[in-house]
């Protein structure tokens, strides 16, 4: 029993140390418009900031098409078009709504099918800073031959010094770190990227 307790404490300390490293290594928000990708994808969440950021870079010329992955079934294209700042023709022809994904794994599967159907091999992935490490790990596991470039959106969880700005932010980051660890483990399991 004592050995089990020691193992538990060691694992908890290792996890806590990893969390500190994870938070400290979160990517900074991106700036500018990526040039040259075939497609842009945004994994929904984050109160709509991710979608508006993806729409902004796509309206400014990033990519040939935009996939908004994980759109709620009740959200119409007309509703999303209200937040569009570019030419109407570009939205109408080239913005695709993916409605099947409920998880990051689902987003990656939806992206793979979309990219395959359009013969895209160079993708800009838009999501929040805290979500990007897991999103990249899961997406790269699903799309091993593709070039995936991150476009990072500020989540608001971190203060100007890169530390969690509240207890709620800390809890959300801890939950995301745990999911990230599981995604990394799954990526090494045979068939885990399928």
Tab-separated table of N, CA, C and O in Angstrom, residues 70-185:
chain	number	residue	atom	x	y	z
A	70	UNK	N	-16.963	21.246	-37.171
A	70	UNK	CA	-17.672	21.127	-35.898
A	70	UNK	C	-18.780	22.151	-35.729
A	70	UNK	O	-19.103	22.549	-34.602
A	71	UNK	N	-19.382	22.573	-36.830
A	71	UNK	CA	-20.468	23.556	-36.773
A	71	UNK	C	-21.712	22.914	-36.162
A	71	UNK	O	-22.086	21.789	-36.526
A	72	UNK	N	-22.347	23.626	-35.245
A	72	UNK	CA	-23.573	23.121	-34.611
A	72	UNK	C	-24.653	22.935	-35.678
A	72	UNK	O	-24.793	23.766	-36.588
A	73	UNK	N	-25.432	21.855	-35.583
A	73	UNK	CA	-26.475	21.594	-36.599
A	73	UNK	C	-27.475	22.734	-36.784
A	73	UNK	O	-28.039	22.899	-37.875
A	74	UNK	N	-27.687	23.530	-35.731
A	74	UNK	CA	-28.652	24.625	-35.825
A	74	UNK	C	-28.064	25.913	-36.397
A	74	UNK	O	-28.784	26.887	-36.597
A	75	UNK	N	-26.767	25.934	-36.637
A	75	UNK	CA	-26.118	27.145	-37.159
A	75	UNK	C	-26.107	27.089	-38.683
A	75	UNK	O	-25.523	26.192	-39.278
A	76	UNK	N	-26.732	28.065	-39.296
A	76	UNK	CA	-26.838	28.085	-40.756
A	76	UNK	C	-25.665	28.832	-41.376
A	76	UNK	O	-24.994	29.634	-40.721
A	77	UNK	N	-25.472	28.576	-42.668
A	77	UNK	CA	-24.452	29.312	-43.408
A	77	UNK	C	-24.795	30.799	-43.437
A	77	UNK	O	-23.903	31.656	-43.355
A	78	UNK	N	-26.084	31.103	-43.522
A	78	UNK	CA	-26.515	32.505	-43.543
A	78	UNK	C	-26.136	33.201	-42.236
A	78	UNK	O	-25.696	34.360	-42.243
A	79	UNK	N	-26.279	32.489	-41.139
A	79	UNK	CA	-25.906	33.062	-39.829
A	79	UNK	C	-24.405	33.331	-39.769
A	79	UNK	O	-23.968	34.400	-39.328
A	80	UNK	N	-23.607	32.383	-40.225
A	80	UNK	CA	-22.158	32.571	-40.212
A	80	UNK	C	-21.731	33.676	-41.174
A	80	UNK	O	-20.759	34.395	-40.912
A	81	UNK	N	-22.455	33.833	-42.259
A	81	UNK	CA	-22.086	34.859	-43.239
A	81	UNK	C	-22.223	36.273	-42.679
A	81	UNK	O	-21.627	37.215	-43.207
A	82	UNK	N	-22.974	36.427	-41.583
A	82	UNK	CA	-23.120	37.737	-40.951
A	82	UNK	C	-21.792	38.222	-40.363
A	82	UNK	O	-21.600	39.421	-40.150
A	83	UNK	N	-20.882	37.285	-40.095
A	83	UNK	CA	-19.585	37.639	-39.519
A	83	UNK	C	-18.490	37.717	-40.587
A	83	UNK	O	-17.332	37.954	-40.274
A	84	UNK	N	-18.872	37.510	-41.841
A	84	UNK	CA	-17.918	37.497	-42.945
A	84	UNK	C	-17.578	38.920	-43.356
A	84	UNK	O	-18.466	39.757	-43.504
A	85	UNK	N	-16.290	39.208	-43.545
A	85	UNK	CA	-15.871	40.572	-43.877
A	85	UNK	C	-15.338	40.694	-45.308
A	85	UNK	O	-15.001	41.785	-45.748
A	86	UNK	N	-15.282	39.570	-46.008
A	86	UNK	CA	-14.735	39.596	-47.365
A	86	UNK	C	-15.823	39.667	-48.417
A	86	UNK	O	-17.006	39.852	-48.112
A	87	UNK	N	-15.429	39.492	-49.680
A	87	UNK	CA	-16.406	39.498	-50.773
A	87	UNK	C	-17.414	38.357	-50.605
A	87	UNK	O	-17.037	37.230	-50.290
A	88	UNK	N	-18.683	38.666	-50.852
A	88	UNK	CA	-19.742	37.668	-50.683
A	88	UNK	C	-19.507	36.438	-51.552
A	88	UNK	O	-19.760	35.316	-51.136
A	89	UNK	N	-18.983	36.658	-52.768
A	89	UNK	CA	-18.758	35.539	-53.686
A	89	UNK	C	-17.760	34.533	-53.112
A	89	UNK	O	-17.885	33.328	-53.335
A	90	UNK	N	-16.755	35.043	-52.389
A	90	UNK	CA	-15.742	34.142	-51.816
A	90	UNK	C	-16.352	33.279	-50.724
A	90	UNK	O	-16.044	32.095	-50.614
A	91	UNK	N	-17.236	33.853	-49.917
A	91	UNK	CA	-17.919	33.062	-48.886
A	91	UNK	C	-18.819	32.022	-49.544
A	91	UNK	O	-18.790	30.846	-49.183
A	92	UNK	N	-19.623	32.464	-50.504
A	92	UNK	CA	-20.602	31.571	-51.128
A	92	UNK	C	-19.945	30.389	-51.841
A	92	UNK	O	-20.458	29.273	-51.822
A	93	UNK	N	-18.805	30.629	-52.466
A	93	UNK	CA	-18.192	29.560	-53.252
A	93	UNK	C	-17.248	28.683	-52.443
A	93	UNK	O	-17.073	27.508	-52.750
A	94	UNK	N	-16.635	29.245	-51.413
A	94	UNK	CA	-15.429	28.596	-50.890
A	94	UNK	C	-15.394	28.366	-49.383
A	94	UNK	O	-14.340	27.988	-48.848
A	95	UNK	N	-16.481	28.602	-48.682
A	95	UNK	CA	-16.542	28.312	-47.245
A	95	UNK	C	-17.418	27.088	-47.046
A	95	UNK	O	-18.601	27.081	-47.423
A	96	UNK	N	-16.831	26.035	-46.478
A	96	UNK	CA	-17.542	24.773	-46.263
A	96	UNK	C	-17.799	24.575	-44.775
A	96	UNK	O	-16.933	24.870	-43.940
A	97	UNK	N	-18.983	24.059	-44.459
A	97	UNK	CA	-19.349	23.814	-43.067
A	97	UNK	C	-19.332	22.318	-42.789
A	97	UNK	O	-20.030	21.553	-43.450
A	98	UNK	N	-18.519	21.918	-41.824
A	98	UNK	CA	-18.488	20.530	-41.378
A	98	UNK	C	-19.323	20.403	-40.122
A	98	UNK	O	-19.070	21.101	-39.140
A	99	UNK	N	-20.306	19.520	-40.143
A	99	UNK	CA	-21.259	19.448	-39.026
A	99	UNK	C	-21.178	18.155	-38.220
A	99	UNK	O	-21.945	17.958	-37.284
A	100	UNK	N	-20.266	17.272	-38.574
A	100	UNK	CA	-20.241	15.963	-37.919
A	100	UNK	C	-19.328	15.889	-36.708
A	100	UNK	O	-19.526	15.051	-35.830
A	101	UNK	N	-18.318	16.727	-36.637
A	101	UNK	CA	-17.310	16.614	-35.581
A	101	UNK	C	-17.830	17.117	-34.236
A	101	UNK	O	-18.398	18.206	-34.150
A	102	UNK	N	-17.608	16.306	-33.205
A	102	UNK	CA	-17.965	16.687	-31.831
A	102	UNK	C	-16.735	16.782	-30.940
A	102	UNK	O	-16.824	17.289	-29.819
A	103	UNK	N	-15.603	16.290	-31.427
A	103	UNK	CA	-14.365	16.260	-30.658
A	103	UNK	C	-13.216	16.691	-31.572
A	103	UNK	O	-13.397	16.824	-32.784
A	104	UNK	N	-12.046	16.857	-30.966
A	104	UNK	CA	-10.865	17.189	-31.778
A	104	UNK	C	-10.543	16.056	-32.742
A	104	UNK	O	-10.173	16.296	-33.904
A	105	UNK	N	-10.702	14.813	-32.292
A	105	UNK	CA	-10.506	13.669	-33.186
A	105	UNK	C	-11.497	13.731	-34.345
A	105	UNK	O	-11.151	13.436	-35.495
A	106	UNK	N	-12.723	14.108	-34.032
A	106	UNK	CA	-13.732	14.262	-35.084
A	106	UNK	C	-13.377	15.379	-36.052
A	106	UNK	O	-13.571	15.252	-37.263
A	107	UNK	N	-12.844	16.497	-35.517
A	107	UNK	CA	-12.384	17.591	-36.384
A	107	UNK	C	-11.326	17.109	-37.359
A	107	UNK	O	-11.372	17.415	-38.558
A	108	UNK	N	-10.357	16.348	-36.834
A	108	UNK	CA	-9.261	15.862	-37.682
A	108	UNK	C	-9.774	14.911	-38.759
A	108	UNK	O	-9.307	14.942	-39.902
A	109	UNK	N	-10.744	14.072	-38.403
A	109	UNK	CA	-11.341	13.168	-39.387
A	109	UNK	C	-12.108	13.937	-40.455
A	109	UNK	O	-12.037	13.614	-41.649
A	110	UNK	N	-12.835	14.959	-40.014
A	110	UNK	CA	-13.587	15.787	-40.952
A	110	UNK	C	-12.628	16.530	-41.888
A	110	UNK	O	-12.865	16.622	-43.095
A	111	UNK	N	-11.532	17.036	-41.331
A	111	UNK	CA	-10.522	17.722	-42.136
A	111	UNK	C	-9.898	16.776	-43.151
A	111	UNK	O	-9.726	17.143	-44.326
A	112	UNK	N	-9.556	15.570	-42.725
A	112	UNK	CA	-8.918	14.621	-43.647
A	112	UNK	C	-9.825	14.324	-44.842
A	112	UNK	O	-9.371	14.317	-45.989
A	113	UNK	N	-11.106	14.094	-44.578
A	113	UNK	CA	-12.049	13.812	-45.670
A	113	UNK	C	-12.173	15.012	-46.611
A	113	UNK	O	-12.185	14.864	-47.838
A	114	UNK	N	-12.253	16.204	-46.034
A	114	UNK	CA	-12.380	17.433	-46.830
A	114	UNK	C	-11.127	17.664	-47.666
A	114	UNK	O	-11.206	17.955	-48.858
A	115	UNK	N	-9.952	17.537	-47.030
A	115	UNK	CA	-8.688	17.756	-47.737
A	115	UNK	C	-8.506	16.741	-48.864
A	115	UNK	O	-8.058	17.086	-49.964
A	116	UNK	N	-8.887	15.497	-48.589
A	116	UNK	CA	-8.777	14.458	-49.620
A	116	UNK	C	-9.685	14.769	-50.804
A	116	UNK	O	-9.282	14.634	-51.964
A	117	UNK	N	-10.902	15.218	-50.534
A	117	UNK	CA	-11.862	15.490	-51.610
A	117	UNK	C	-11.416	16.658	-52.490
A	117	UNK	O	-11.793	16.741	-53.657
A	118	UNK	N	-10.598	17.561	-51.929
A	118	UNK	CA	-10.129	18.719	-52.697
A	118	UNK	C	-8.665	18.595	-53.109
A	118	UNK	O	-8.100	19.542	-53.672
A	119	UNK	N	-8.053	17.445	-52.794
A	119	UNK	CA	-6.624	17.231	-53.101
A	119	UNK	C	-5.732	18.284	-52.449
A	119	UNK	O	-4.763	18.756	-53.051
A	120	UNK	N	-6.055	18.640	-51.207
A	120	UNK	CA	-5.256	19.610	-50.466
A	120	UNK	C	-4.226	18.868	-49.614
A	120	UNK	O	-4.559	17.914	-48.895
A	121	UNK	N	-2.988	19.330	-49.667
A	121	UNK	CA	-1.930	18.728	-48.848
A	121	UNK	C	-1.226	19.752	-47.966
A	121	UNK	O	-0.323	19.412	-47.209
A	122	UNK	N	-1.634	21.007	-48.071
A	122	UNK	CA	-1.015	22.091	-47.307
A	122	UNK	C	-2.131	22.879	-46.623
A	122	UNK	O	-2.892	23.584	-47.287
A	123	UNK	N	-2.222	22.732	-45.312
A	123	UNK	CA	-3.368	23.253	-44.565
A	123	UNK	C	-2.907	24.187	-43.451
A	123	UNK	O	-1.938	23.905	-42.748
A	124	UNK	N	-3.636	25.296	-43.270
A	124	UNK	CA	-3.463	26.143	-42.092
A	124	UNK	C	-4.556	25.765	-41.105
A	124	UNK	O	-5.748	25.770	-41.450
A	125	UNK	N	-4.151	25.406	-39.889
A	125	UNK	CA	-5.083	25.007	-38.837
A	125	UNK	C	-5.242	26.152	-37.843
A	125	UNK	O	-4.270	26.592	-37.225
A	126	UNK	N	-6.473	26.625	-37.685
A	126	UNK	CA	-6.776	27.732	-36.777
A	126	UNK	C	-7.468	27.191	-35.534
A	126	UNK	O	-8.510	26.518	-35.630
A	127	UNK	N	-6.890	27.480	-34.374
A	127	UNK	CA	-7.536	27.154	-33.109
A	127	UNK	C	-6.876	27.957	-31.994
A	127	UNK	O	-5.930	28.713	-32.236
A	128	UNK	N	-7.357	27.801	-30.772
A	128	UNK	CA	-6.854	28.586	-29.641
A	128	UNK	C	-5.479	28.136	-29.192
A	128	UNK	O	-5.082	26.982	-29.403
A	129	UNK	N	-4.763	29.029	-28.512
A	129	UNK	CA	-3.409	28.745	-28.042
A	129	UNK	C	-3.344	27.476	-27.188
A	129	UNK	O	-2.504	26.600	-27.416
A	130	UNK	N	-4.255	27.339	-26.221
A	130	UNK	CA	-4.209	26.185	-25.322
A	130	UNK	C	-4.600	24.883	-26.031
A	130	UNK	O	-4.174	23.793	-25.630
A	131	UNK	N	-5.388	24.976	-27.086
A	131	UNK	CA	-5.866	23.803	-27.813
A	131	UNK	C	-4.914	23.365	-28.926
A	131	UNK	O	-4.947	22.223	-29.381
A	132	UNK	N	-4.038	24.282	-29.350
A	132	UNK	CA	-3.198	24.013	-30.510
A	132	UNK	C	-2.295	22.788	-30.354
A	132	UNK	O	-2.182	21.992	-31.301
A	133	UNK	N	-1.609	22.576	-29.209
A	133	UNK	CA	-0.738	21.391	-29.125
A	133	UNK	C	-1.484	20.084	-29.387
A	133	UNK	O	-1.014	19.227	-30.137
A	134	UNK	N	-2.660	19.920	-28.789
A	134	UNK	CA	-3.426	18.689	-28.996
A	134	UNK	C	-3.993	18.635	-30.413
A	134	UNK	O	-3.979	17.585	-31.068
A	135	UNK	N	-4.501	19.769	-30.895
A	135	UNK	CA	-5.054	19.797	-32.250
A	135	UNK	C	-3.996	19.405	-33.276
A	135	UNK	O	-4.265	18.644	-34.206
A	136	UNK	N	-2.777	19.897	-33.106
A	136	UNK	CA	-1.700	19.562	-34.032
A	136	UNK	C	-1.322	18.089	-33.916
A	136	UNK	O	-1.103	17.411	-34.925
A	137	UNK	N	-1.238	17.573	-32.687
A	137	UNK	CA	-0.868	16.163	-32.492
A	137	UNK	C	-1.896	15.239	-33.139
A	137	UNK	O	-1.542	14.292	-33.859
A	138	UNK	N	-3.168	15.513	-32.906
A	138	UNK	CA	-4.236	14.670	-33.441
A	138	UNK	C	-4.304	14.792	-34.964
A	138	UNK	O	-4.434	13.796	-35.683
A	139	UNK	N	-4.189	16.015	-35.473
A	139	UNK	CA	-4.301	16.240	-36.917
A	139	UNK	C	-3.125	15.634	-37.665
A	139	UNK	O	-3.301	15.000	-38.714
A	140	UNK	N	-1.934	15.806	-37.143
A	140	UNK	CA	-0.766	15.217	-37.805
A	140	UNK	C	-0.825	13.695	-37.788
A	140	UNK	O	-0.369	13.041	-38.731
A	141	UNK	N	-1.388	13.119	-36.726
A	141	UNK	CA	-1.538	11.661	-36.677
A	141	UNK	C	-2.515	11.175	-37.742
A	141	UNK	O	-2.342	10.091	-38.311
A	142	UNK	N	-3.533	11.980	-38.043
A	142	UNK	CA	-4.526	11.617	-39.055
A	142	UNK	C	-4.074	11.915	-40.482
A	142	UNK	O	-4.538	11.298	-41.429
A	143	UNK	N	-3.177	12.914	-40.624
A	143	UNK	CA	-2.794	13.394	-41.951
A	143	UNK	C	-1.270	13.418	-42.067
A	143	UNK	O	-0.661	14.478	-42.194
A	144	UNK	N	-0.674	12.247	-42.021
A	144	UNK	CA	0.784	12.143	-41.931
A	144	UNK	C	1.522	12.697	-43.141
A	144	UNK	O	2.644	13.142	-43.035
A	145	UNK	N	0.897	12.716	-44.298
A	145	UNK	CA	1.592	13.208	-45.482
A	145	UNK	C	1.381	14.682	-45.765
A	145	UNK	O	1.977	15.236	-46.678
A	146	UNK	N	0.547	15.337	-44.969
A	146	UNK	CA	0.189	16.732	-45.234
A	146	UNK	C	1.071	17.691	-44.438
A	146	UNK	O	1.639	17.336	-43.408
A	147	UNK	N	1.159	18.911	-44.930
A	147	UNK	CA	1.819	19.992	-44.191
A	147	UNK	C	0.740	20.749	-43.430
A	147	UNK	O	-0.174	21.317	-44.035
A	148	UNK	N	0.842	20.744	-42.105
A	148	UNK	CA	-0.141	21.418	-41.256
A	148	UNK	C	0.564	22.588	-40.567
A	148	UNK	O	1.509	22.390	-39.791
A	149	UNK	N	0.101	23.798	-40.828
A	149	UNK	CA	0.698	24.999	-40.245
A	149	UNK	C	-0.265	25.593	-39.226
A	149	UNK	O	-1.422	25.870	-39.558
A	150	UNK	N	0.187	25.805	-37.978
A	150	UNK	CA	-0.714	26.365	-36.970
A	150	UNK	C	-0.932	27.866	-37.129
A	150	UNK	O	0.002	28.604	-37.452
A	151	UNK	N	-2.163	28.284	-36.913
A	151	UNK	CA	-2.482	29.709	-36.793
A	151	UNK	C	-3.166	29.863	-35.441
A	151	UNK	O	-4.283	29.395	-35.233
A	152	UNK	N	-2.463	30.504	-34.524
A	152	UNK	CA	-2.842	30.508	-33.104
A	152	UNK	C	-3.715	31.711	-32.757
A	152	UNK	O	-3.367	32.857	-33.073
A	153	UNK	N	-4.831	31.441	-32.079
A	153	UNK	CA	-5.757	32.475	-31.634
A	153	UNK	C	-5.670	32.593	-30.109
A	153	UNK	O	-5.647	31.582	-29.401
A	154	UNK	N	-5.619	33.810	-29.612
A	154	UNK	CA	-5.539	34.033	-28.161
A	154	UNK	C	-6.813	33.529	-27.473
A	154	UNK	O	-7.921	33.851	-27.894
A	155	UNK	N	-6.630	32.756	-26.404
A	155	UNK	CA	-7.778	32.202	-25.676
A	155	UNK	C	-8.271	33.115	-24.562
A	155	UNK	O	-9.426	33.037	-24.159
A	156	UNK	N	-7.382	33.940	-24.033
A	156	UNK	CA	-7.739	34.758	-22.872
A	156	UNK	C	-7.472	34.058	-21.555
A	156	UNK	O	-7.721	34.618	-20.484
A	157	UNK	N	-6.970	32.827	-21.604
A	157	UNK	CA	-6.664	32.090	-20.379
A	157	UNK	C	-5.356	32.544	-19.730
A	157	UNK	O	-5.121	32.291	-18.557
A	158	UNK	N	-4.481	33.175	-20.523
A	158	UNK	CA	-3.167	33.547	-20.018
A	158	UNK	C	-3.047	35.062	-19.880
A	158	UNK	O	-3.559	35.813	-20.710
A	159	UNK	N	-2.346	35.505	-18.828
A	159	UNK	CA	-2.110	36.933	-18.661
A	159	UNK	C	-0.918	37.360	-19.519
A	159	UNK	O	-0.357	36.561	-20.267
A	160	UNK	N	-0.514	38.622	-19.379
A	160	UNK	CA	0.570	39.140	-20.224
A	160	UNK	C	1.914	38.469	-19.954
A	160	UNK	O	2.825	38.523	-20.784
A	161	UNK	N	2.045	37.787	-18.812
A	161	UNK	CA	3.279	37.073	-18.494
A	161	UNK	C	3.203	35.590	-18.854
A	161	UNK	O	4.106	34.823	-18.558
A	162	UNK	N	2.100	35.188	-19.484
A	162	UNK	CA	1.951	33.797	-19.904
A	162	UNK	C	1.516	32.863	-18.803
A	162	UNK	O	1.668	31.644	-18.923
A	163	UNK	N	0.930	33.421	-17.734
A	163	UNK	CA	0.443	32.599	-16.621
A	163	UNK	C	-1.087	32.564	-16.644
A	163	UNK	O	-1.713	33.521	-17.110
A	164	UNK	N	-1.680	31.492	-16.111
A	164	UNK	CA	-3.155	31.447	-16.056
A	164	UNK	C	-3.688	32.658	-15.312
A	164	UNK	O	-3.156	33.027	-14.254
A	165	UNK	N	-4.734	33.281	-15.849
A	165	UNK	CA	-5.219	34.517	-15.238
A	165	UNK	C	-6.325	34.315	-14.211
A	165	UNK	O	-6.822	35.284	-13.640
A	166	UNK	N	-6.715	33.061	-13.972
A	166	UNK	CA	-7.749	32.789	-12.968
A	166	UNK	C	-7.727	31.302	-12.607
A	166	UNK	O	-7.082	30.501	-13.299
A	167	UNK	N	-8.436	30.952	-11.549
A	167	UNK	CA	-8.552	29.544	-11.170
A	167	UNK	C	-9.263	28.763	-12.264
A	167	UNK	O	-8.869	27.641	-12.598
A	168	UNK	N	-10.297	29.352	-12.841
A	168	UNK	CA	-11.025	28.690	-13.916
A	168	UNK	C	-10.108	28.420	-15.114
A	168	UNK	O	-10.156	27.343	-15.720
A	169	UNK	N	-9.249	29.393	-15.444
A	169	UNK	CA	-8.301	29.201	-16.540
A	169	UNK	C	-7.338	28.065	-16.223
A	169	UNK	O	-7.029	27.233	-17.084
A	170	UNK	N	-6.871	28.010	-14.976
A	170	UNK	CA	-5.950	26.948	-14.555
A	170	UNK	C	-6.607	25.581	-14.698
A	170	UNK	O	-5.994	24.631	-15.202
A	171	UNK	N	-7.860	25.467	-14.288
A	171	UNK	CA	-8.572	24.196	-14.384
A	171	UNK	C	-8.773	23.787	-15.843
A	171	UNK	O	-8.611	22.617	-16.199
A	172	UNK	N	-9.114	24.750	-16.681
A	172	UNK	CA	-9.284	24.446	-18.108
A	172	UNK	C	-7.967	24.015	-18.747
A	172	UNK	O	-7.935	23.081	-19.561
A	173	UNK	N	-6.882	24.685	-18.383
A	173	UNK	CA	-5.578	24.326	-18.926
A	173	UNK	C	-5.137	22.952	-18.431
A	173	UNK	O	-4.553	22.172	-19.184
A	174	UNK	N	-5.441	22.647	-17.167
A	174	UNK	CA	-5.099	21.331	-16.624
A	174	UNK	C	-5.873	20.231	-17.352
A	174	UNK	O	-5.313	19.173	-17.681
A	175	UNK	N	-7.140	20.484	-17.613
A	175	UNK	CA	-7.939	19.511	-18.358
A	175	UNK	C	-7.415	19.318	-19.772
A	175	UNK	O	-7.326	18.192	-20.275
A	176	UNK	N	-7.035	20.418	-20.407
A	176	UNK	CA	-6.509	20.331	-21.772
A	176	UNK	C	-5.168	19.611	-21.796
A	176	UNK	O	-4.892	18.830	-22.710
A	177	UNK	N	-4.324	19.852	-20.789
A	177	UNK	CA	-3.034	19.172	-20.714
A	177	UNK	C	-3.225	17.656	-20.604
A	177	UNK	O	-2.530	16.882	-21.276
A	178	UNK	N	-4.188	17.236	-19.801
A	178	UNK	CA	-4.466	15.804	-19.654
A	178	UNK	C	-4.931	15.210	-20.979
A	178	UNK	O	-4.494	14.124	-21.386
A	179	UNK	N	-5.810	15.922	-21.687
A	179	UNK	CA	-6.263	15.460	-23.008
A	179	UNK	C	-5.105	15.404	-23.998
A	179	UNK	O	-5.039	14.505	-24.839
A	180	UNK	N	-4.197	16.374	-23.904
A	180	UNK	CA	-3.026	16.396	-24.770
A	180	UNK	C	-2.157	15.160	-24.538
A	180	UNK	O	-1.703	14.516	-25.481
A	181	UNK	N	-1.932	14.819	-23.264
A	181	UNK	CA	-1.140	13.628	-22.945
A	181	UNK	C	-1.780	12.378	-23.536
A	181	UNK	O	-1.094	11.525	-24.119
A	182	UNK	N	-3.085	12.258	-23.382
A	182	UNK	CA	-3.793	11.090	-23.921
A	182	UNK	C	-3.700	11.044	-25.445
A	182	UNK	O	-3.538	9.964	-26.029
A	183	UNK	N	-3.782	12.213	-26.086
A	183	UNK	CA	-3.671	12.263	-27.548
A	183	UNK	C	-2.284	11.834	-27.994
A	183	UNK	O	-2.131	11.127	-28.998
A	184	UNK	N	-1.252	12.248	-27.252
A	184	UNK	CA	0.124	11.853	-27.609
A	184	UNK	C	0.321	10.352	-27.463
A	184	UNK	O	0.943	9.713	-28.295
A	185	UNK	N	-0.235	9.791	-26.396
A	185	UNK	CA	-0.142	8.350	-26.179
A	185	UNK	C	-0.861	7.605	-27.300
A	185	UNK	O	-0.339	6.661	-27.884
